[in-house]
Every structure is written in C-alpha cells, then in structure tokens.
PDB file of C-alpha atoms in Angstrom:
ATOM      1  CA  MET A 294      -1.018   1.555   4.395  1.00 80.00           C
ATOM      2  CA  LYS A 295       1.745   0.941   6.885  1.00 88.00           C
ATOM      3  CA  VAL A 296       1.508   1.398  10.650  1.00 92.00           C
ATOM      4  CA  ILE A 297       3.567   0.886  13.856  1.00 95.00           C
ATOM      5  CA  MET A 298       1.793  -0.934  16.762  1.00 95.00           C
ATOM      6  CA  GLN A 299       2.349   0.353  20.193  1.00 94.00           C
ATOM      7  CA  TRP A 300       0.794  -1.818  22.918  1.00 92.00           C
ATOM      8  CA  THR A 301       0.835  -2.471  26.703  1.00 91.00           C
ATOM      9  CA  TYR A 302       1.053  -6.091  28.070  1.00 85.00           C
ATOM     10  CA  HIS A 303      -0.883  -6.466  31.290  1.00 80.00           C
ATOM     11  CA  ALA A 304      -1.939  -9.419  33.477  1.00 73.00           C
ATOM     12  CA  SER A 305      -3.243  -9.529  36.988  1.00 73.00           C
ATOM     13  CA  LYS A 306      -0.355  -9.800  39.544  1.00 74.00           C
ATOM     14  CA  LYS A 307       2.209  -9.941  36.719  1.00 75.00           C
ATOM     15  CA  PRO A 308       4.605  -7.183  35.452  1.00 82.00           C
ATOM     16  CA  SER A 309       3.280  -5.029  32.686  1.00 85.00           C
ATOM     17  CA  ALA A 310       5.468  -4.027  29.596  1.00 90.00           C
ATOM     18  CA  ASP A 311       5.188  -1.720  26.569  1.00 92.00           C
ATOM     19  CA  PHE A 312       5.959  -2.951  23.154  1.00 93.00           C
ATOM     20  CA  VAL A 313       6.553  -1.306  19.686  1.00 94.00           C
ATOM     21  CA  SER A 314       6.361  -3.239  16.505  1.00 94.00           C
ATOM     22  CA  ASP A 315       8.244  -2.867  13.134  1.00 94.00           C
ATOM     23  CA  TRP A 316       6.234  -1.314  10.258  1.00 92.00           C
ATOM     24  CA  LEU A 317       3.312  -3.587   9.464  1.00 91.00           C
ATOM     25  CA  ASP A 318       0.522  -3.722   6.852  1.00 89.00           C
ATOM     26  CA  ALA A 319      -2.508  -2.023   8.634  1.00 90.00           C
ATOM     27  CA  GLY A 320      -4.711  -5.019   8.069  1.00 89.00           C
ATOM     28  CA  ALA A 321      -2.109  -7.443   9.420  1.00 92.00           C
ATOM     29  CA  ALA A 322      -1.768  -5.114  12.443  1.00 93.00           C
ATOM     30  CA  LEU A 323      -5.429  -5.438  13.188  1.00 94.00           C
ATOM     31  CA  VAL A 324      -5.224  -9.222  12.975  1.00 93.00           C
ATOM     32  CA  ILE A 325      -2.354  -9.287  15.475  1.00 93.00           C
ATOM     33  CA  THR A 326      -4.360  -6.943  17.766  1.00 93.00           C
ATOM     34  CA  GLU A 327      -7.320  -9.113  17.810  1.00 92.00           C
ATOM     35  CA  ASP A 328      -5.157 -12.153  18.593  1.00 91.00           C
ATOM     36  CA  LEU A 329      -3.571 -10.441  21.495  1.00 89.00           C
ATOM     37  CA  GLU A 330      -7.006  -9.372  22.738  1.00 89.00           C
ATOM     38  CA  LYS A 331      -8.203 -13.009  22.733  1.00 88.00           C
ATOM     39  CA  ALA A 332      -5.226 -13.967  24.914  1.00 83.00           C
ATOM     40  CA  GLY A 333      -6.543 -11.397  27.465  1.00 84.00           C
ATOM     41  CA  ARG A 334      -3.089  -9.820  27.826  1.00 81.00           C
ATOM     42  CA  LEU A 335      -3.649  -6.629  25.863  1.00 86.00           C
ATOM     43  CA  LYS A 336      -4.300  -3.481  27.908  1.00 84.00           C
ATOM     44  CA  GLU A 337      -3.926  -0.624  25.396  1.00 89.00           C
ATOM     45  CA  VAL A 338      -3.117  -0.399  21.881  1.00 93.00           C
ATOM     46  CA  GLU A 339      -2.621   2.461  19.278  1.00 95.00           C
ATOM     47  CA  PHE A 340      -1.361   2.624  15.754  1.00 95.00           C
ATOM     48  CA  LYS A 341       0.832   5.253  14.133  1.00 94.00           C
ATOM     49  CA  ASP A 342       0.971   5.618  10.438  1.00 92.00           C
ATOM     50  CA  GLU A 343       3.797   6.994   8.066  1.00 87.00           C
ATOM     51  CA  PHE A 344       2.561  10.555   8.630  1.00 86.00           C
ATOM     52  CA  ASP A 345       2.891  10.340  12.340  1.00 88.00           C
ATOM     53  CA  THR A 346      -0.903  10.208  12.848  1.00 90.00           C
ATOM     54  CA  THR A 347      -2.136   8.157  15.708  1.00 94.00           C
ATOM     55  CA  TRP A 348      -5.218   5.913  15.313  1.00 93.00           C
ATOM     56  CA  THR A 349      -7.238   3.764  17.789  1.00 94.00           C
ATOM     57  CA  LYS A 350      -8.329   0.235  16.726  1.00 93.00           C
ATOM     58  CA  LYS A 351     -11.864   1.501  15.988  1.00 93.00           C
ATOM     59  CA  GLU A 352     -10.562   4.458  14.021  1.00 93.00           C
ATOM     60  CA  LEU A 353      -8.177   2.299  12.040  1.00 92.00           C
ATOM     61  CA  LYS A 354     -10.889  -0.269  11.099  1.00 91.00           C
ATOM     62  CA  LYS A 355     -13.150   2.457   9.910  1.00 91.00           C
ATOM     63  CA  LEU A 356     -10.398   4.027   7.929  1.00 88.00           C
ATOM     64  CA  LEU A 357      -9.542   0.725   6.117  1.00 87.00           C
ATOM     65  CA  THR A 358     -13.271   0.227   5.305  1.00 85.00           C
ATOM     66  CA  GLU A 359     -13.322   3.610   3.786  1.00 79.00           C
ATOM     67  CA  VAL A 360     -10.254   3.308   1.537  1.00 80.00           C
ATOM     68  CA  GLU A 361     -10.837  -0.389   0.716  1.00 80.00           C
ATOM     69  CA  GLU A 362     -11.727   0.424  -2.975  1.00 84.00           C
ATOM     70  CA  GLU A 363      -9.000   3.022  -3.370  1.00 89.00           C
ATOM     71  CA  PRO A 364      -5.736   2.152  -5.136  1.00 93.00           C
ATOM     72  CA  GLN A 365      -3.219   0.626  -2.582  1.00 91.00           C
ATOM     73  CA  ASP A 366       0.130  -1.387  -2.598  1.00 91.00           C
ATOM     74  CA  VAL A 367       1.633   0.698  -5.490  1.00 95.00           C
ATOM     75  CA  THR A 368       4.771  -0.098  -7.324  1.00 97.00           C
ATOM     76  CA  VAL A 369       6.143   2.019 -10.190  1.00 98.00           C
ATOM     77  CA  PHE A 370       8.631   1.356 -12.867  1.00 98.00           C
ATOM     78  CA  PHE A 371       9.849   4.183 -14.951  1.00 98.00           C
ATOM     79  CA  ASP A 372      12.479   4.829 -17.555  1.00 98.00           C
ATOM     80  CA  GLY A 373      13.647   7.629 -19.988  1.00 97.00           C
ATOM     81  CA  GLY A 374      15.411   7.379 -23.278  1.00 95.00           C
ATOM     82  CA  PHE A 375      17.190  10.218 -25.056  1.00 95.00           C
ATOM     83  CA  GLN A 376      18.246  11.030 -28.690  1.00 93.00           C
ATOM     84  CA  LYS A 377      20.921  13.659 -28.418  1.00 91.00           C
ATOM     85  CA  GLY A 378      21.028  14.680 -32.076  1.00 89.00           C
ATOM     86  CA  GLU A 379      17.218  15.462 -32.189  1.00 92.00           C
ATOM     87  CA  LYS A 380      17.033  16.377 -28.440  1.00 93.00           C
ATOM     88  CA  VAL A 381      14.069  14.065 -28.198  1.00 96.00           C
ATOM     89  CA  ALA A 382      13.088  11.954 -25.165  1.00 96.00           C
ATOM     90  CA  GLY A 383      10.908   8.871 -24.813  1.00 97.00           C
ATOM     91  CA  ILE A 384       9.570   8.020 -21.511  1.00 97.00           C
ATOM     92  CA  GLY A 385       7.892   4.817 -20.209  1.00 98.00           C
ATOM     93  CA  VAL A 386       5.875   4.060 -17.034  1.00 98.00           C
ATOM     94  CA  ALA A 387       4.220   1.059 -15.641  1.00 98.00           C
ATOM     95  CA  ILE A 388       2.197   1.239 -12.425  1.00 98.00           C
ATOM     96  CA  TYR A 389       1.023  -1.816 -10.533  1.00 97.00           C
ATOM     97  CA  PHE A 390      -1.447  -1.502  -7.737  1.00 96.00           C
ATOM     98  CA  ARG A 391      -4.248  -3.344  -5.938  1.00 93.00           C
ATOM     99  CA  GLN A 392      -7.742  -1.976  -5.675  1.00 91.00           C
ATOM    100  CA  GLY A 393     -10.137  -3.968  -3.401  1.00 87.00           C
ATOM    101  CA  LYS A 394      -9.378  -7.600  -4.202  1.00 87.00           C
ATOM    102  CA  LYS A 395      -8.298  -6.967  -7.843  1.00 92.00           C
ATOM    103  CA  PHE A 396      -4.828  -6.222  -9.094  1.00 94.00           C
ATOM    104  CA  TRP A 397      -4.189  -3.739 -11.953  1.00 96.00           C
ATOM    105  CA  ARG A 398      -1.348  -2.528 -14.303  1.00 97.00           C
ATOM    106  CA  LEU A 399      -1.262   0.696 -16.029  1.00 98.00           C
ATOM    107  CA  ARG A 400       1.229   1.299 -18.933  1.00 98.00           C
ATOM    108  CA  THR A 401       1.847   4.518 -20.732  1.00 98.00           C
ATOM    109  CA  ASN A 402       4.669   6.338 -22.648  1.00 98.00           C
ATOM    110  CA  LEU A 403       5.303   9.752 -24.219  1.00 97.00           C
ATOM    111  CA  LYS A 404       7.486  11.297 -26.828  1.00 97.00           C
ATOM    112  CA  LEU A 405       8.854  14.713 -25.769  1.00 95.00           C
ATOM    113  CA  GLU A 406      10.901  17.360 -27.488  1.00 93.00           C
ATOM    114  CA  GLN A 407      13.449  19.952 -26.617  1.00 91.00           C
ATOM    115  CA  PHE A 408      15.186  17.903 -23.979  1.00 94.00           C
ATOM    116  CA  GLU A 409      18.883  18.327 -22.902  1.00 91.00           C
ATOM    117  CA  SER A 410      19.981  14.965 -21.481  1.00 94.00           C
ATOM    118  CA  ASN A 411      19.101  11.430 -20.509  1.00 94.00           C
ATOM    119  CA  ASN A 412      18.848  12.319 -17.024  1.00 95.00           C
ATOM    120  CA  GLU A 413      16.204  15.004 -17.908  1.00 96.00           C
ATOM    121  CA  ALA A 414      14.239  12.248 -19.720  1.00 97.00           C
ATOM    122  CA  GLU A 415      14.497  10.076 -16.580  1.00 97.00           C
ATOM    123  CA  TYR A 416      13.142  12.949 -14.464  1.00 97.00           C
ATOM    124  CA  ALA A 417      10.300  13.469 -16.890  1.00 97.00           C
ATOM    125  CA  ALA A 418       9.363   9.750 -16.756  1.00 98.00           C
ATOM    126  CA  PHE A 419       9.210   9.973 -12.926  1.00 98.00           C
ATOM    127  CA  HIS A 420       7.054  13.062 -13.168  1.00 97.00           C
ATOM    128  CA  GLU A 421       4.702  11.414 -15.555  1.00 98.00           C
ATOM    129  CA  ALA A 422       4.429   8.428 -13.199  1.00 98.00           C
ATOM    130  CA  VAL A 423       3.360  10.667 -10.356  1.00 97.00           C
ATOM    131  CA  ARG A 424       0.804  12.548 -12.677  1.00 97.00           C
ATOM    132  CA  GLN A 425      -0.687   9.211 -13.647  1.00 97.00           C
ATOM    133  CA  MET A 426      -0.919   8.272  -9.949  1.00 97.00           C
ATOM    134  CA  ASP A 427      -2.793  11.438  -9.327  1.00 97.00           C
ATOM    135  CA  GLU A 428      -5.265  10.501 -12.185  1.00 96.00           C
ATOM    136  CA  LEU A 429      -5.746   7.105 -10.503  1.00 96.00           C
ATOM    137  CA  GLY A 430      -6.505   8.740  -7.171  1.00 94.00           C
ATOM    138  CA  ILE A 431      -3.411   7.503  -5.248  1.00 94.00           C
ATOM    139  CA  HIS A 432      -2.603   9.524  -2.231  1.00 91.00           C
ATOM    140  CA  HIS A 433      -1.687   9.618   1.478  1.00 88.00           C
ATOM    141  CA  GLN A 434       0.556   6.439   1.342  1.00 91.00           C
ATOM    142  CA  SER A 435       3.968   5.261   0.524  1.00 92.00           C
ATOM    143  CA  CYS A 436       4.685   3.953  -3.008  1.00 95.00           C
ATOM    144  CA  VAL A 437       7.654   2.182  -4.321  1.00 96.00           C
ATOM    145  CA  PHE A 438       9.379   3.642  -7.319  1.00 97.00           C
ATOM    146  CA  LYS A 439      11.821   1.370  -9.281  1.00 98.00           C
ATOM    147  CA  GLY A 440      14.181   2.564 -12.039  1.00 97.00           C
ATOM    148  CA  ASP A 441      17.735   2.159 -13.305  1.00 97.00           C
ATOM    149  CA  SER A 442      18.739   5.847 -13.015  1.00 96.00           C
ATOM    150  CA  LEU A 443      20.758   6.269  -9.981  1.00 96.00           C
ATOM    151  CA  VAL A 444      20.850   9.984 -10.439  1.00 95.00           C
ATOM    152  CA  VAL A 445      17.077  10.438 -10.334  1.00 96.00           C
ATOM    153  CA  LEU A 446      16.511   8.022  -7.480  1.00 96.00           C
ATOM    154  CA  ASN A 447      19.403   9.214  -5.243  1.00 95.00           C
ATOM    155  CA  GLN A 448      18.617  12.947  -5.842  1.00 95.00           C
ATOM    156  CA  LEU A 449      15.012  12.388  -4.932  1.00 93.00           C
ATOM    157  CA  SER A 450      15.867  10.501  -1.845  1.00 91.00           C
ATOM    158  CA  GLY A 451      18.409  13.195  -0.816  1.00 90.00           C
ATOM    159  CA  GLU A 452      21.381  10.970  -1.125  1.00 92.00           C
ATOM    160  CA  TRP A 453      23.012  13.089  -3.909  1.00 94.00           C
ATOM    161  CA  PRO A 454      22.896  16.809  -4.436  1.00 93.00           C
ATOM    162  CA  CYS A 455      21.173  18.145  -7.674  1.00 91.00           C
ATOM    163  CA  MET A 456      23.487  20.853  -9.058  1.00 91.00           C
ATOM    164  CA  GLU A 457      21.938  21.218 -12.560  1.00 92.00           C
ATOM    165  CA  GLU A 458      19.298  24.042 -12.830  1.00 92.00           C
ATOM    166  CA  ASN A 459      17.150  22.179 -15.241  1.00 92.00           C
ATOM    167  CA  LEU A 460      16.975  18.991 -13.207  1.00 95.00           C
ATOM    168  CA  ASN A 461      16.382  21.017 -10.125  1.00 95.00           C
ATOM    169  CA  LYS A 462      13.245  22.288 -11.910  1.00 95.00           C
ATOM    170  CA  TRP A 463      12.048  18.737 -12.393  1.00 96.00           C
ATOM    171  CA  LEU A 464      13.006  17.880  -8.909  1.00 96.00           C
ATOM    172  CA  ASP A 465      10.857  20.851  -7.553  1.00 96.00           C
ATOM    173  CA  ARG A 466       7.874  19.891  -9.647  1.00 96.00           C
ATOM    174  CA  ILE A 467       8.024  16.264  -8.446  1.00 97.00           C
ATOM    175  CA  GLU A 468       8.479  17.090  -4.789  1.00 96.00           C
ATOM    176  CA  ALA A 469       5.565  19.493  -5.011  1.00 96.00           C
ATOM    177  CA  LYS A 470       3.310  16.999  -6.575  1.00 96.00           C
ATOM    178  CA  LEU A 471       4.295  14.367  -4.008  1.00 96.00           C
ATOM    179  CA  ASP A 472       3.706  16.735  -1.145  1.00 94.00           C
ATOM    180  CA  LYS A 473       0.213  17.620  -2.600  1.00 94.00           C
ATOM    181  CA  LEU A 474      -0.742  14.074  -2.710  1.00 94.00           C
ATOM    182  CA  LYS A 475       0.831  13.337   0.656  1.00 91.00           C
ATOM    183  CA  MET A 476       2.751  10.567  -0.878  1.00 93.00           C
ATOM    184  CA  ILE A 477       5.970   9.131   0.485  1.00 93.00           C
ATOM    185  CA  PRO A 478       8.349   7.883  -2.313  1.00 95.00           C
ATOM    186  CA  VAL A 479      10.232   4.651  -1.552  1.00 95.00           C
ATOM    187  CA  CYS A 480      13.072   4.741  -4.041  1.00 96.00           C
ATOM    188  CA  LYS A 481      14.566   1.431  -5.226  1.00 96.00           C
ATOM    189  CA  PRO A 482      17.343   1.369  -7.876  1.00 96.00           C
ATOM    190  CA  ILE A 483      17.120  -1.802 -10.149  1.00 97.00           C
ATOM    191  CA  SER A 484      19.308  -3.045 -13.040  1.00 96.00           C
ATOM    192  CA  ARG A 485      18.349  -2.194 -16.707  1.00 94.00           C
ATOM    193  CA  LYS A 486      17.429  -5.838 -17.039  1.00 95.00           C
ATOM    194  CA  GLU A 487      14.936  -5.682 -14.313  1.00 96.00           C
ATOM    195  CA  ASN A 488      13.506  -2.396 -15.966  1.00 97.00           C
ATOM    196  CA  GLN A 489      12.857  -3.945 -19.304  1.00 97.00           C
ATOM    197  CA  GLU A 490       9.204  -3.113 -19.261  1.00 97.00           C
ATOM    198  CA  ALA A 491       9.600   0.678 -18.802  1.00 98.00           C
ATOM    199  CA  ASP A 492      12.727   0.681 -21.010  1.00 97.00           C
ATOM    200  CA  ARG A 493      10.537  -1.013 -23.852  1.00 98.00           C
ATOM    201  CA  LEU A 494       7.746   1.678 -23.380  1.00 98.00           C
ATOM    202  CA  ALA A 495      10.332   4.512 -23.646  1.00 97.00           C
ATOM    203  CA  THR A 496      11.785   2.879 -26.790  1.00 97.00           C
ATOM    204  CA  LEU A 497       8.478   2.648 -28.452  1.00 98.00           C
ATOM    205  CA  ALA A 498       7.761   6.383 -27.696  1.00 97.00           C
ATOM    206  CA  LEU A 499      11.004   7.276 -29.393  1.00 96.00           C
ATOM    207  CA  GLN A 500       9.807   5.130 -32.479  1.00 96.00           C
ATOM    208  CA  GLY A 501       6.518   7.229 -32.493  1.00 95.00           C
ATOM    209  CA  LYS A 502       4.295   4.304 -31.005  1.00 97.00           C
ATOM    210  CA  ALA A 503       2.050   5.597 -28.255  1.00 97.00           C
ATOM    211  CA  ILE A 504       0.847   3.287 -25.548  1.00 97.00           C
ATOM    212  CA  PHE A 505      -1.733   3.641 -22.998  1.00 97.00           C
ATOM    213  CA  SER A 506      -3.373   0.649 -21.303  1.00 97.00           C
ATOM    214  CA  LYS A 507      -5.065  -0.309 -17.971  1.00 96.00           C
ATOM    215  CA  MET A 508      -5.837  -3.887 -17.450  1.00 96.00           C
ATOM    216  CA  GLU A 509      -6.629  -6.376 -14.655  1.00 95.00           C
ATOM    217  CA  ILE A 510      -3.764  -8.794 -13.947  1.00 94.00           C
ATOM    218  CA  ALA A 511      -2.937 -11.802 -11.710  1.00 88.00           C
ATOM    219  CA  GLU A 512      -1.486 -10.896  -8.462  1.00 77.00           C
ATOM    220  CA  SER A 513       1.860 -12.451  -9.235  1.00 58.00           C
ATOM    221  CA  LYS A 514       2.378 -10.838 -12.569  1.00 61.00           C
ATOM    222  CA  GLU A 515       4.484  -7.878 -11.559  1.00 66.00           C
ATOM    223  CA  PRO A 516       7.903  -8.328 -13.133  1.00 66.00           C
TER     224      PRO A 516
END
C-alpha cells in the first residue's frame, strides 16, 4: 500500500510549515511519522492513499494490521504466443507477491483456441493474470504488470488508442475486472529477454504442457 504523508511542522515561537511527501510505503510512512513525533515538531499528520482516501495515523496502523496477511507488493509477468495457421494461442503468467513475511510465486499457462492474432493472445494473458490475482485475494492496491507487448500495455494505460473490435472486448473485460477489484495497474514494458519466464510458460502451453504451481521463494528470487 502506498500513501502520501501530509504534515504540519510546529514549534513554540517558531514558524510553522506544511509538508507533503512523495509516495511512500505505508509502513515506512508510519516509521517516519513516529520519528517526527519523537522530535516534538509534528503538529498534525494525515495519509492519503492511491484511491484518494484519507487516513489518520491510528486508522492507518489498524488497516495495516488487518491486511498484514493479505497478498501485497504484487508484480506480474505475462506473455502470449500465437500460431497463425491453427489460430491457437498459448499464454503464460508469473505472479510474485508478499504475504505477511513470506514471499510467493505463482506460475500458470493455458492453451486457447479460435484466436485471431498475437495481440489477442497477449490480452488473454493479461486477463488471465488478473483472474488469478482475484483468486489470490489481491485487491485495493496498485500492482506492477510487466510484459513485452507495447500494444497491450500502452492501450491499457491509455497512451495508445484501441481501434480493433476484438481487442476492445478484451480491454473492456480487463478494465471491468480491475475496477471491481479496485486495483490500479502500473504498466511497465520490458524486453523479451527480461520476460523469458512468461514466454517459456506460453511456449509450453502451445506444446500442450500445462503448468500451475504456487511456491514460497526467497525475497530476491524475482527475475
């Protein structure tokens, strides 16, 4: 969870001033707040999250306690492959997240039929990623989506228009799902080399090899 701190500096017989921070991890924002309180110069403080909701320090601490065991710090890798002659798509998804003090990775792939293009396969991969995140209980947060499809990422972020009817249908389905989950997608294009994990999963799907696994990993294991 990310928040912006807004606080007032105040000291007896000295000027007061208002400050606004950059986006901070909510836990880090609370640590900074407590440090400022120890200095005796903090008069007022509030926190605003990515959904423009304002929290007091007490409310934010309570919220973090309540969501401690829910999935957080989510990064998604997705990729789609396409066989034009057979009109078959293979999609691959890898989701990395923290739950409590443990770190997890979910991998999955699917082989799908009656597809029209590689871009449609990429959209299907993104949609499957969001569906899996719903199954994991991920909601009300920003999540990083990484892939090598500039079309999908730029159309989802609104940078590029989507003119194809079949792709617009995928776009509408994804946006509806994200809105339902109150999820903010942070789209980050990466190279094909950086996306090898999802690409491999998509390739295996086209070969008829189904993968689904969820396992605990070391914190530094994300590619």
